């Protein structure tokens, strides 16, 4: 494929017509753990699936193209991708991570730090003075999520890249929330992009997977090497399913966003709601920045209910079209209570520092009919006791 085609075309056409034997239009699935050698001392292109598999490589090529990277390493989960990135940090070296990062990432970095395998500082990456102070400590790696989870703060990637270059740190962006359909961090100078492909990239909630896309061949080689050493590689079946998912990525995201905008509008007008976090709202502090660096605002919304934990419980119980579940980015709408679910792995002080209160609700807005979702939200808000 050429570099020039639109990402929407690349996502649909990735890996097509690659089957020389039968001319299958879709890339075949190779469910095998090993590959026969041609003869003594003559391996073929692949020998063992932990090290390499054609189905997984087809997905890797597609993601590298969509993100504009030199190569992608496909892992068994988003957390495996995060653990893989951590292999680039040595004991004594510092990771700067967002104070409101994904709970699993918070747990991974905290636990590795507790064992002395790296140092970590969780900071508010929207605060210029905090950032400058942290940069002075010469971090090895700056970990960015944009928008952050669950408060959807938009991080300025140009600024983060300048800071990373200033102190010689690697810039890593977790692009799970937006996907390459809406943001391509490597264009802003990121060295590595990581994903939980479990979410938007796959689409239907039937796969667990992850990926690390490297900007340079050298970093890609290191990621491939560590993935093989640690056995983090994703399965062929999950790679095949994710490949199916990315073909509809762009059209799904259009509907996610249309629904999210309609819901955010209802939320911000309702008296039971104290605050709405959605960069698609013109009133959101991240709106202008999101317009500049993203191709859309995505389908994640968070909001604070004035009635705290009681209101959160009532609201969740009243919903009919939002399933109470962790995870995000599926075609189906989900509701999550971060304090007791996605961010339960954070301790109380971590949650407090991150601004995750008992009344905070996070919605992963699906691709159902807009009017149905809006009506469900409206009715559930109206049902809250005074
Ligand atoms: N990063 C982000 C932003 C996530 O939301 C998630 C999971 O939802 C992960 C990483 C971890 O991914 P996984 O659950 O596939 O291990």
mmCIF file of N, CA and C in Angstrom, residues 9 38 51-52 67 73 103 114 136 150 195 233 244 282 293 309 349-350 367 369 385:
data_model
loop_
_atom_site.group_PDB
_atom_site.id
_atom_site.type_symbol
_atom_site.label_atom_id
_atom_site.label_comp_id
_atom_site.label_asym_id
_atom_site.label_seq_id
_atom_site.Cartn_x
_atom_site.Cartn_y
_atom_site.Cartn_z
ATOM 1 N N UNK A 9 -9.627 4.340 4.074
ATOM 2 C CA UNK A 9 -9.432 3.308 3.049
ATOM 3 C C UNK A 9 -8.475 2.237 3.577
ATOM 4 N N UNK A 38 11.341 -26.243 6.310
ATOM 5 C CA UNK A 38 11.389 -26.832 4.967
ATOM 6 C C UNK A 38 12.293 -28.046 4.952
ATOM 7 N N UNK A 51 6.677 -16.107 18.625
ATOM 8 C CA UNK A 51 7.635 -15.223 17.963
ATOM 9 C C UNK A 51 7.006 -14.509 16.769
ATOM 10 N N UNK A 52 6.185 -15.203 16.010
ATOM 11 C CA UNK A 52 5.575 -14.586 14.831
ATOM 12 C C UNK A 52 4.461 -15.448 14.279
ATOM 13 N N UNK A 67 -1.453 4.104 12.419
ATOM 14 C CA UNK A 67 -0.815 5.038 13.358
ATOM 15 C C UNK A 67 0.373 5.768 12.738
ATOM 16 N N UNK A 73 3.609 -4.152 17.586
ATOM 17 C CA UNK A 73 3.706 -5.423 18.298
ATOM 18 C C UNK A 73 2.334 -5.694 18.916
ATOM 19 N N UNK A 103 -6.840 2.866 35.696
ATOM 20 C CA UNK A 103 -6.546 2.218 36.979
ATOM 21 C C UNK A 103 -5.540 1.083 36.860
ATOM 22 N N UNK A 114 7.076 -0.225 43.577
ATOM 23 C CA UNK A 114 7.211 -0.785 44.933
ATOM 24 C C UNK A 114 8.308 -1.857 44.972
ATOM 25 N N UNK A 136 12.538 18.391 35.221
ATOM 26 C CA UNK A 136 13.869 18.627 35.792
ATOM 27 C C UNK A 136 14.440 17.354 36.420
ATOM 28 N N UNK A 150 -10.833 8.914 34.021
ATOM 29 C CA UNK A 150 -12.132 9.139 33.388
ATOM 30 C C UNK A 150 -12.508 10.611 33.198
ATOM 31 N N UNK A 195 -2.138 0.674 22.790
ATOM 32 C CA UNK A 195 -3.590 0.522 22.747
ATOM 33 C C UNK A 195 -4.027 -0.666 23.574
ATOM 34 N N UNK A 233 2.751 -12.022 23.410
ATOM 35 C CA UNK A 233 2.122 -11.953 22.090
ATOM 36 C C UNK A 233 0.628 -12.264 22.104
ATOM 37 N N UNK A 244 -11.067 -7.695 11.752
ATOM 38 C CA UNK A 244 -12.455 -7.487 11.304
ATOM 39 C C UNK A 244 -12.984 -6.187 11.865
ATOM 40 N N UNK A 282 -18.503 22.859 23.657
ATOM 41 C CA UNK A 282 -17.751 24.105 23.455
ATOM 42 C C UNK A 282 -17.289 24.681 24.788
ATOM 43 N N UNK A 293 -5.930 19.071 17.720
ATOM 44 C CA UNK A 293 -5.076 17.886 17.559
ATOM 45 C C UNK A 293 -5.841 16.597 17.238
ATOM 46 N N UNK A 309 -22.843 9.394 45.858
ATOM 47 C CA UNK A 309 -22.960 7.934 45.688
ATOM 48 C C UNK A 309 -24.414 7.486 45.586
ATOM 49 N N UNK A 349 -6.350 7.871 48.222
ATOM 50 C CA UNK A 349 -5.639 9.136 48.009
ATOM 51 C C UNK A 349 -5.397 9.354 46.516
ATOM 52 N N UNK A 350 -5.147 8.268 45.782
ATOM 53 C CA UNK A 350 -4.956 8.370 44.325
ATOM 54 C C UNK A 350 -6.221 8.881 43.662
ATOM 55 N N UNK A 367 -23.293 2.709 19.669
ATOM 56 C CA UNK A 367 -23.746 3.163 18.343
ATOM 57 C C UNK A 367 -25.233 2.859 18.122
ATOM 58 N N UNK A 369 -29.396 3.732 18.340
ATOM 59 C CA UNK A 369 -30.098 4.918 17.831
ATOM 60 C C UNK A 369 -30.001 6.063 18.849
ATOM 61 N N UNK A 385 -34.195 10.829 43.128
ATOM 62 C CA UNK A 385 -34.915 11.466 44.229
ATOM 63 C C UNK A 385 -34.226 12.751 44.621
#
